[in-house]
Tab-separated table of C-alpha atoms in Angstrom:
chain	number	residue	atom	x	y	z
A	1	MET	CA	284.559	-33.764	128.536
A	2	ARG	CA	282.961	-36.033	131.119
A	3	ILE	CA	283.158	-39.735	131.992
A	4	SER	CA	280.459	-41.351	134.115
A	5	SER	CA	279.332	-44.815	135.215
A	6	ASN	CA	276.549	-44.020	137.689
A	7	PHE	CA	273.981	-46.214	135.977
A	8	ASP	CA	272.824	-49.824	135.919
A	9	GLY	CA	275.883	-52.055	135.523
A	10	GLY	CA	278.322	-49.149	135.328
A	11	ASN	CA	281.880	-49.510	136.586
A	12	ILE	CA	284.881	-47.220	136.098
A	13	ARG	CA	287.102	-44.904	138.132
A	14	VAL	CA	288.525	-41.754	136.557
A	15	ILE	CA	292.185	-41.091	137.305
A	16	GLU	CA	292.635	-38.253	134.838
A	17	ALA	CA	290.623	-36.858	131.953
A	18	THR	CA	292.106	-33.541	130.894
A	19	SER	CA	291.923	-33.922	127.122
A	20	PRO	CA	290.771	-36.445	124.500
A	21	ASP	CA	294.319	-37.792	124.155
A	22	ASN	CA	294.862	-38.064	127.922
A	23	ILE	CA	292.127	-40.187	129.507
A	24	LYS	CA	293.301	-42.493	132.277
A	25	LEU	CA	290.901	-44.876	134.014
A	26	SER	CA	290.868	-47.923	136.266
A	27	ILE	CA	288.311	-50.606	137.121
A	28	ASN	CA	286.728	-50.789	140.555
A	29	LYS	CA	286.812	-54.118	142.370
A	30	ASP	CA	283.631	-56.028	143.130
A	31	ASN	CA	282.304	-55.035	146.552
A	32	LEU	CA	284.101	-56.900	149.375
A	33	SER	CA	286.145	-58.789	146.790
A	34	ASP	CA	289.414	-58.614	144.877
A	35	PHE	CA	287.796	-59.399	141.506
A	36	SER	CA	287.976	-56.663	138.873
A	37	GLN	CA	287.534	-56.952	135.115
A	38	TRP	CA	284.107	-55.647	134.106
A	39	PHE	CA	283.957	-52.038	132.889
A	40	TYR	CA	281.069	-50.007	131.517
A	41	PHE	CA	281.117	-46.212	131.225
A	42	LYS	CA	279.890	-43.253	129.176
A	43	LEU	CA	282.052	-40.647	127.471
A	44	ASP	CA	280.559	-37.195	126.834
A	45	SER	CA	282.849	-35.322	124.477
A	46	GLN	CA	283.273	-33.582	121.155
A	47	PRO	CA	282.270	-35.882	118.275
A	48	LEU	CA	284.616	-36.597	115.360
A	49	THR	CA	287.585	-36.093	117.673
A	50	SER	CA	290.157	-38.840	118.172
A	51	HIS	CA	290.175	-40.156	121.764
A	52	SER	CA	292.772	-42.271	123.545
A	53	ILE	CA	291.361	-44.042	126.615
A	54	VAL	CA	293.786	-45.962	128.839
A	55	ILE	CA	292.526	-48.401	131.483
A	56	SER	CA	295.453	-49.154	133.781
A	57	ASP	CA	296.591	-51.655	136.450
A	58	LEU	CA	295.198	-54.619	134.551
A	59	LYS	CA	298.086	-56.888	135.519
A	60	ASN	CA	296.247	-57.007	138.861
A	61	SER	CA	292.833	-57.703	137.316
A	62	ALA	CA	291.057	-61.006	137.798
A	63	TYR	CA	292.147	-62.470	134.445
A	64	PRO	CA	295.115	-60.594	132.910
A	65	ASP	CA	295.255	-63.112	130.038
A	66	GLY	CA	291.761	-62.017	129.085
A	67	TRP	CA	293.071	-58.702	127.730
A	68	LYS	CA	295.385	-60.250	125.131
A	69	ASP	CA	293.875	-59.878	121.627
A	70	TYR	CA	290.758	-58.355	123.206
A	71	GLN	CA	288.752	-55.560	121.546
A	72	ALA	CA	286.411	-53.393	123.639
A	73	VAL	CA	282.813	-52.759	122.577
A	74	ALA	CA	281.175	-49.365	122.069
A	75	SER	CA	277.673	-48.120	121.347
A	76	TYR	CA	275.827	-44.892	120.661
A	77	ASP	CA	272.305	-46.200	121.233
A	78	ARG	CA	273.028	-49.060	123.707
A	79	GLU	CA	271.392	-51.442	121.246
A	80	GLU	CA	274.130	-52.075	118.681
A	81	TRP	CA	277.556	-52.788	120.195
A	82	PHE	CA	280.566	-52.769	117.864
A	83	ARG	CA	284.254	-53.431	118.451
A	84	VAL	CA	286.768	-50.580	118.626
A	85	ASP	CA	290.553	-50.549	118.187
A	86	THR	CA	292.114	-51.813	121.407
A	87	THR	CA	295.671	-52.746	122.406
A	88	PHE	CA	297.178	-54.217	125.575
A	89	ASP	CA	300.769	-53.866	126.765
A	90	GLY	CA	300.621	-56.230	129.739
A	91	ASP	CA	299.189	-53.682	132.173
A	92	ASN	CA	297.355	-50.981	130.194
A	93	LEU	CA	294.424	-51.391	127.840
A	94	THR	CA	294.303	-48.565	125.287
A	95	ILE	CA	291.118	-47.838	123.366
A	96	GLU	CA	291.589	-45.621	120.303
A	97	HIS	CA	288.277	-44.328	118.977
A	98	THR	CA	286.791	-41.349	117.167
A	99	PRO	CA	283.164	-41.076	118.336
A	100	GLU	CA	280.533	-40.017	115.839
A	101	TYR	CA	278.228	-38.571	118.484
A	102	GLU	CA	278.554	-36.569	121.697
A	103	HIS	CA	277.671	-39.503	123.967
A	104	THR	CA	279.386	-42.890	123.597
A	105	TYR	CA	279.197	-45.968	125.816
A	106	TYR	CA	282.086	-48.413	126.240
A	107	ALA	CA	281.940	-51.818	127.911
A	108	TYR	CA	283.747	-55.115	128.419
A	109	PHE	CA	280.916	-56.899	126.598
A	110	ALA	CA	277.460	-55.826	125.459
A	111	PRO	CA	275.630	-55.111	128.749
A	112	TYR	CA	272.374	-56.834	129.641
A	113	SER	CA	270.514	-54.350	131.831
A	114	TYR	CA	268.337	-55.159	134.822
A	115	GLU	CA	265.484	-53.412	133.017
A	116	ARG	CA	265.879	-55.732	130.032
A	117	HIS	CA	266.059	-58.664	132.452
A	118	SER	CA	262.762	-57.573	134.031
A	119	ASP	CA	261.222	-57.163	130.568
A	120	LEU	CA	262.391	-60.652	129.604
A	121	LEU	CA	260.688	-62.217	132.632
A	122	ALA	CA	257.491	-60.212	132.220
A	123	SER	CA	257.215	-60.996	128.523
A	124	ALA	CA	257.924	-64.695	129.019
A	125	GLN	CA	255.162	-65.104	131.581
A	126	THR	CA	252.581	-64.020	128.992
A	127	ALA	CA	253.535	-66.896	126.690
A	128	PHE	CA	251.488	-70.066	126.594
A	129	ASP	CA	252.531	-72.669	129.174
A	130	CYS	CA	255.042	-70.392	130.922
A	131	LYS	CA	254.899	-69.384	134.573
A	132	LEU	CA	257.094	-66.862	136.391
A	133	GLU	CA	257.849	-67.890	139.978
A	134	PHE	CA	259.411	-65.833	142.759
A	135	LEU	CA	261.853	-67.934	144.788
A	136	GLY	CA	263.183	-65.380	147.275
A	137	GLU	CA	265.124	-62.142	147.635
A	138	THR	CA	268.739	-61.252	147.043
A	139	LEU	CA	270.732	-59.427	149.705
A	140	ASP	CA	269.894	-56.124	147.991
A	141	GLY	CA	266.205	-57.052	147.962
A	142	ARG	CA	265.832	-58.003	144.296
A	143	ASP	CA	263.785	-60.929	143.033
A	144	ILE	CA	265.312	-64.345	142.515
A	145	SER	CA	263.093	-65.650	139.720
A	146	VAL	CA	262.637	-68.845	137.744
A	147	LEU	CA	260.577	-69.443	134.616
A	148	GLN	CA	258.745	-72.767	134.447
A	149	ILE	CA	258.022	-73.677	130.825
A	150	GLY	CA	255.776	-76.654	130.199
A	151	GLN	CA	253.780	-78.876	132.523
A	152	ALA	CA	255.530	-80.878	135.234
A	153	ASP	CA	253.677	-84.100	134.507
A	154	GLU	CA	254.766	-87.479	135.808
A	155	GLY	CA	257.186	-89.122	133.404
A	156	LYS	CA	258.418	-85.845	131.911
A	157	MET	CA	262.095	-84.999	132.026
A	158	VAL	CA	263.161	-82.025	134.133
A	159	VAL	CA	265.651	-79.650	132.485
A	160	TRP	CA	267.238	-76.830	134.498
A	161	ILE	CA	269.154	-73.947	132.897
A	162	THR	CA	270.823	-71.165	134.884
A	163	ALA	CA	272.837	-68.202	133.664
A	164	ARG	CA	274.935	-65.311	134.855
A	165	GLN	CA	276.083	-66.592	138.232
A	166	HIS	CA	278.978	-64.300	137.372
A	167	PRO	CA	277.185	-61.025	136.571
A	168	GLY	CA	279.790	-59.573	134.214
A	169	GLU	CA	279.300	-62.563	131.914
A	170	THR	CA	276.401	-60.857	130.176
A	171	MET	CA	276.657	-63.108	127.119
A	172	ALA	CA	274.991	-65.769	129.280
A	173	GLU	CA	271.723	-63.857	129.528
A	174	TRP	CA	271.851	-62.946	125.839
A	175	LEU	CA	271.985	-66.689	125.141
A	176	ILE	CA	269.004	-67.268	127.439
A	177	GLU	CA	267.015	-64.623	125.573
A	178	GLY	CA	267.511	-66.483	122.306
A	179	LEU	CA	266.777	-69.835	123.914
A	180	LEU	CA	263.532	-68.551	125.419
A	181	GLU	CA	262.371	-66.952	122.178
A	182	ARG	CA	262.591	-70.325	120.467
A	183	LEU	CA	261.306	-72.428	123.370
A	184	LEU	CA	258.239	-70.185	123.709
A	185	ASP	CA	257.479	-70.214	119.971
A	186	GLU	CA	254.343	-72.342	119.606
A	187	ASP	CA	255.067	-72.855	115.894
A	188	ASP	CA	258.593	-74.211	116.384
A	189	GLY	CA	258.798	-77.990	116.012
A	190	VAL	CA	261.834	-78.411	118.256
A	191	ALA	CA	260.154	-76.421	121.034
A	192	ARG	CA	256.892	-78.344	120.712
A	193	ARG	CA	258.647	-81.698	120.912
A	194	LEU	CA	260.797	-80.622	123.855
A	195	LEU	CA	257.790	-79.413	125.844
A	196	ASP	CA	256.020	-82.670	125.076
A	197	LYS	CA	258.920	-84.574	126.611
A	198	ALA	CA	260.172	-82.219	129.337
A	199	VAL	CA	259.477	-79.322	131.639
A	200	PHE	CA	262.060	-76.526	131.740
A	201	TYR	CA	263.128	-74.375	134.690
A	202	VAL	CA	265.144	-71.372	133.506
A	203	VAL	CA	266.888	-68.772	135.683
A	204	PRO	CA	268.021	-66.027	133.261
A	205	ASN	CA	270.053	-64.139	135.872
A	206	MET	CA	271.314	-65.838	139.034
A	207	ASN	CA	273.050	-62.673	140.241
A	208	PRO	CA	270.926	-59.529	139.763
A	209	ASP	CA	272.685	-57.629	142.570
A	210	GLY	CA	276.121	-58.061	141.030
A	211	SER	CA	274.681	-57.164	137.639
A	212	VAL	CA	273.314	-53.812	138.782
A	213	ARG	CA	276.405	-53.046	140.866
A	214	GLY	CA	278.727	-53.545	137.882
A	215	HIS	CA	280.508	-56.578	139.309
A	216	LEU	CA	282.428	-59.128	137.309
A	217	ARG	CA	282.078	-62.249	139.404
A	218	THR	CA	280.344	-61.794	142.768
A	219	ASN	CA	277.076	-60.836	144.430
A	220	ALA	CA	276.369	-57.886	146.748
A	221	VAL	CA	278.678	-59.159	149.525
A	222	GLY	CA	281.542	-60.416	147.380
A	223	THR	CA	280.460	-64.065	147.161
A	224	ASN	CA	281.356	-66.076	144.074
A	225	LEU	CA	278.065	-67.945	143.631
A	226	ASN	CA	279.673	-70.676	141.544
A	227	ARG	CA	281.611	-71.811	144.597
A	228	GLU	CA	278.575	-72.005	146.905
A	229	TRP	CA	276.800	-75.149	145.713
A	230	ALA	CA	278.045	-77.365	148.536
A	231	GLU	CA	276.704	-75.236	151.399
A	232	PRO	CA	274.832	-72.099	150.293
A	233	SER	CA	273.561	-69.735	152.972
A	234	LEU	CA	270.966	-66.999	153.247
A	235	GLN	CA	273.684	-64.726	154.640
A	236	LYS	CA	276.165	-65.091	151.758
A	237	SER	CA	274.440	-66.766	148.815
A	238	PRO	CA	270.629	-66.718	148.964
A	239	GLU	CA	270.571	-66.872	145.162
A	240	VAL	CA	272.022	-70.399	145.222
A	241	PHE	CA	270.134	-71.375	148.370
A	242	TYR	CA	266.708	-70.704	146.850
A	243	VAL	CA	267.516	-72.253	143.476
A	244	MET	CA	268.815	-75.420	145.135
A	245	GLU	CA	265.691	-75.513	147.297
A	246	LYS	CA	263.527	-75.411	144.156
A	247	MET	CA	265.655	-78.071	142.464
A	248	GLN	CA	265.068	-80.324	145.437
A	249	GLN	CA	261.323	-79.997	144.837
A	250	THR	CA	261.464	-80.671	141.091
A	251	GLY	CA	264.380	-83.043	140.682
A	252	VAL	CA	266.847	-82.605	137.797
A	253	ASP	CA	267.393	-84.783	134.714
A	254	MET	CA	269.607	-82.317	132.875
A	255	TYR	CA	271.379	-79.150	133.956
A	256	LEU	CA	273.093	-76.449	131.902
A	257	ASP	CA	274.892	-73.543	133.587
A	258	VAL	CA	275.780	-70.744	131.158
A	259	HIS	CA	278.922	-68.609	131.533
A	260	GLY	CA	281.524	-66.518	129.696
A	261	ASP	CA	285.283	-67.040	129.628
A	262	GLU	CA	287.642	-64.075	129.607
A	263	ALA	CA	290.645	-65.691	127.919
A	264	LEU	CA	289.560	-68.414	125.474
A	265	PRO	CA	288.152	-67.177	122.127
A	266	TYR	CA	285.845	-70.166	121.647
A	267	ASN	CA	282.507	-71.636	122.657
A	268	PHE	CA	282.881	-74.878	124.597
A	269	VAL	CA	281.456	-77.001	127.390
A	270	ALA	CA	283.008	-78.268	130.618
A	271	GLY	CA	281.684	-81.627	131.781
A	272	SER	CA	281.414	-83.444	135.087
A	273	GLU	CA	283.913	-86.240	134.473
A	274	GLY	CA	285.534	-85.632	137.862
A	275	VAL	CA	282.492	-86.173	140.093
A	276	PRO	CA	282.495	-89.386	142.173
A	277	SER	CA	279.257	-90.694	140.601
A	278	TYR	CA	280.396	-90.186	136.992
A	279	ASP	CA	279.887	-93.329	134.912
A	280	ALA	CA	279.578	-94.622	131.358
A	281	ARG	CA	275.965	-93.450	131.119
A	282	MET	CA	276.903	-89.849	131.909
A	283	GLU	CA	279.808	-90.010	129.476
A	284	TYR	CA	277.476	-91.238	126.742
A	285	LEU	CA	274.979	-88.426	127.405
A	286	GLU	CA	277.728	-85.797	127.444
A	287	ASN	CA	279.145	-87.022	124.135
A	288	SER	CA	275.689	-87.235	122.540
A	289	PHE	CA	274.892	-83.648	123.523
A	290	LYS	CA	278.262	-82.368	122.287
A	291	GLN	CA	278.016	-84.166	118.961
A	292	ALA	CA	274.533	-82.784	118.345
A	293	LEU	CA	275.663	-79.228	119.110
A	294	LEU	CA	278.705	-79.647	116.876
A	295	LEU	CA	276.425	-80.693	114.023
A	296	VAL	CA	273.910	-77.886	114.417
A	297	SER	CA	276.190	-74.955	115.297
A	298	PRO	CA	279.358	-73.899	113.456
A	299	GLU	CA	280.001	-71.576	116.416
A	300	PHE	CA	280.654	-74.534	118.769
A	301	GLN	CA	283.781	-76.681	119.080
A	302	ASP	CA	285.323	-79.321	121.345
A	303	GLU	CA	289.059	-78.915	120.720
A	304	TYR	CA	289.730	-75.982	123.054
A	305	GLY	CA	288.439	-75.745	126.619
A	306	TYR	CA	289.328	-76.417	130.236
A	307	PRO	CA	291.520	-79.326	131.352
A	308	LYS	CA	289.385	-82.297	132.358
A	309	ASP	CA	289.159	-83.154	136.060
A	310	LYS	CA	290.674	-86.439	137.142
A	311	PRO	CA	288.195	-89.086	138.376
A	312	GLY	CA	286.845	-88.181	141.791
A	313	GLU	CA	288.638	-84.818	141.916
A	314	ALA	CA	285.892	-82.454	140.750
A	315	ASN	CA	285.210	-79.321	142.772
A	316	LEU	CA	281.759	-80.034	144.218
A	317	THR	CA	281.196	-76.392	145.156
A	318	VAL	CA	280.810	-75.649	141.416
A	319	ALA	CA	277.219	-75.729	140.163
A	320	SER	CA	277.482	-78.223	137.303
A	321	ASN	CA	279.527	-80.673	139.392
A	322	ALA	CA	277.308	-80.352	142.449
A	323	VAL	CA	274.089	-80.888	140.489
A	324	CYS	CA	275.551	-83.823	138.552
A	325	GLN	CA	276.614	-85.531	141.760
A	326	ARG	CA	273.354	-84.888	143.614
A	327	TYR	CA	270.947	-85.855	140.836
A	328	ASN	CA	273.039	-88.320	138.825
A	329	CYS	CA	272.242	-86.331	135.686
A	330	LEU	CA	273.750	-84.865	132.535
A	331	SER	CA	275.297	-81.584	133.691
A	332	TYR	CA	277.396	-79.104	131.738
A	333	THR	CA	278.919	-75.661	132.091
A	334	LEU	CA	278.630	-73.824	128.770
A	335	GLU	CA	281.252	-71.139	128.136
A	336	MET	CA	281.280	-68.316	125.569
A	337	PRO	CA	284.016	-65.771	124.779
A	338	PHE	CA	284.304	-62.113	125.709
A	339	LYS	CA	286.510	-61.760	122.636
A	340	ASP	CA	285.572	-63.113	119.219
A	341	ASN	CA	284.976	-66.726	118.251
A	342	ASN	CA	288.175	-67.682	116.423
A	343	LEU	CA	286.272	-70.287	114.397
A	344	LEU	CA	284.185	-67.583	112.684
A	345	PRO	CA	285.825	-64.197	113.350
A	346	ASP	CA	283.855	-61.002	112.856
A	347	PRO	CA	286.168	-57.956	113.151
A	348	ALA	CA	283.279	-55.483	113.321
A	349	PHE	CA	281.269	-57.052	116.138
A	350	GLY	CA	283.219	-60.008	117.540
A	351	TRP	CA	281.225	-62.448	119.630
A	352	SER	CA	277.966	-60.535	119.966
A	353	PRO	CA	274.444	-60.632	121.422
A	354	VAL	CA	273.017	-61.792	118.091
A	355	ARG	CA	275.415	-64.731	117.976
A	356	CYS	CA	274.748	-65.552	121.636
A	357	LYS	CA	271.022	-65.705	120.938
A	358	GLN	CA	271.531	-67.968	117.926
A	359	LEU	CA	273.635	-70.330	120.025
A	360	GLY	CA	270.803	-70.355	122.576
A	361	GLU	CA	268.412	-71.509	119.869
A	362	ASP	CA	270.883	-74.175	118.744
A	363	VAL	CA	271.325	-75.469	122.294
A	364	LEU	CA	267.665	-76.519	122.212
A	365	VAL	CA	268.376	-78.750	119.222
A	366	ALA	CA	271.146	-80.468	121.179
A	367	ILE	CA	268.863	-80.921	124.200
A	368	ASN	CA	266.229	-82.360	121.892
A	369	SER	CA	268.742	-84.958	120.686
A	370	VAL	CA	269.214	-86.402	124.206
A	371	VAL	CA	265.951	-85.587	126.005
A	372	GLU	CA	264.462	-89.073	125.675
A	373	GLN	CA	267.659	-90.735	126.940
A	374	LEU	CA	268.183	-88.684	130.087
A	375	ARG	CA	266.870	-91.415	132.426
A	376	THR	CA	268.102	-94.482	130.567
């Protein structure tokens, strides 16, 4: 029996693995950080044998509440990820599973590999009216890339979408994959109308270093990128620095920053009601976008989410708040669950890549509903 995580996005530490019913593991912290929550490892063992895998010390993880009612995902082919029986006692997460094959992968959520990320960018650039642009390098020397979709003509709206500032929130890039597939479909009416009215700038992965390193929340040097939007630096947060530099060149009429939430089993948005410049116009745009998404997607809801910021008390180091304040635009953080969506539970797969991608397609319908009003 062998447990390994020395691969793209892998993260686990073996405490003991003497028999299938005695596997004890823990999660490594992000480099130079105290965040720990993301796990991804491979079990090589005898198939059709019951295994008990215990991941310990989770009361000291980044989000202990995230483990309640959580079910881990597993895969044999790293394409289909299904949920496996999982329990949590307040400190230990126990996965009970009988693998069907000799090699089984387990993860916190369906991984989105750096290779798939590179394929996504390369494929997108071959589509009509799509350009792949290099903005700069990460601290580990990887590309910081943006896709420009549509022509940046005078009078067109400018829509920015970023994802995966927190690398362990892989559902964010799964959503982007679905969104891009629809936006780049020349036969799709919603996409055609959107690209007639707007130009899109899409960053599928804001944090490639953290993604490859198997981090939950930070980049190569332990920086939480979603707290760097007030004063990013090339030393700590070049990912944000270069994206903000590009935004300054293009302007922003709408911004969507895509994330995952460890604890809440719902899809929801967090608005910018606390920024100093927030006004009735922004409130109207936020409500219009939400109502459209509620109509088009049964996976979305507006009852559960984060507490709203009081007027003038928003954290302006957070991306959606910072961009809203700087560009006086509609700006949302979109959150998806690591667990299942309690509105439409699926015991076999939970919230999954397929559902993420569908939500990405639906988001375009909601953008289409407000695109002509973004400057009014």
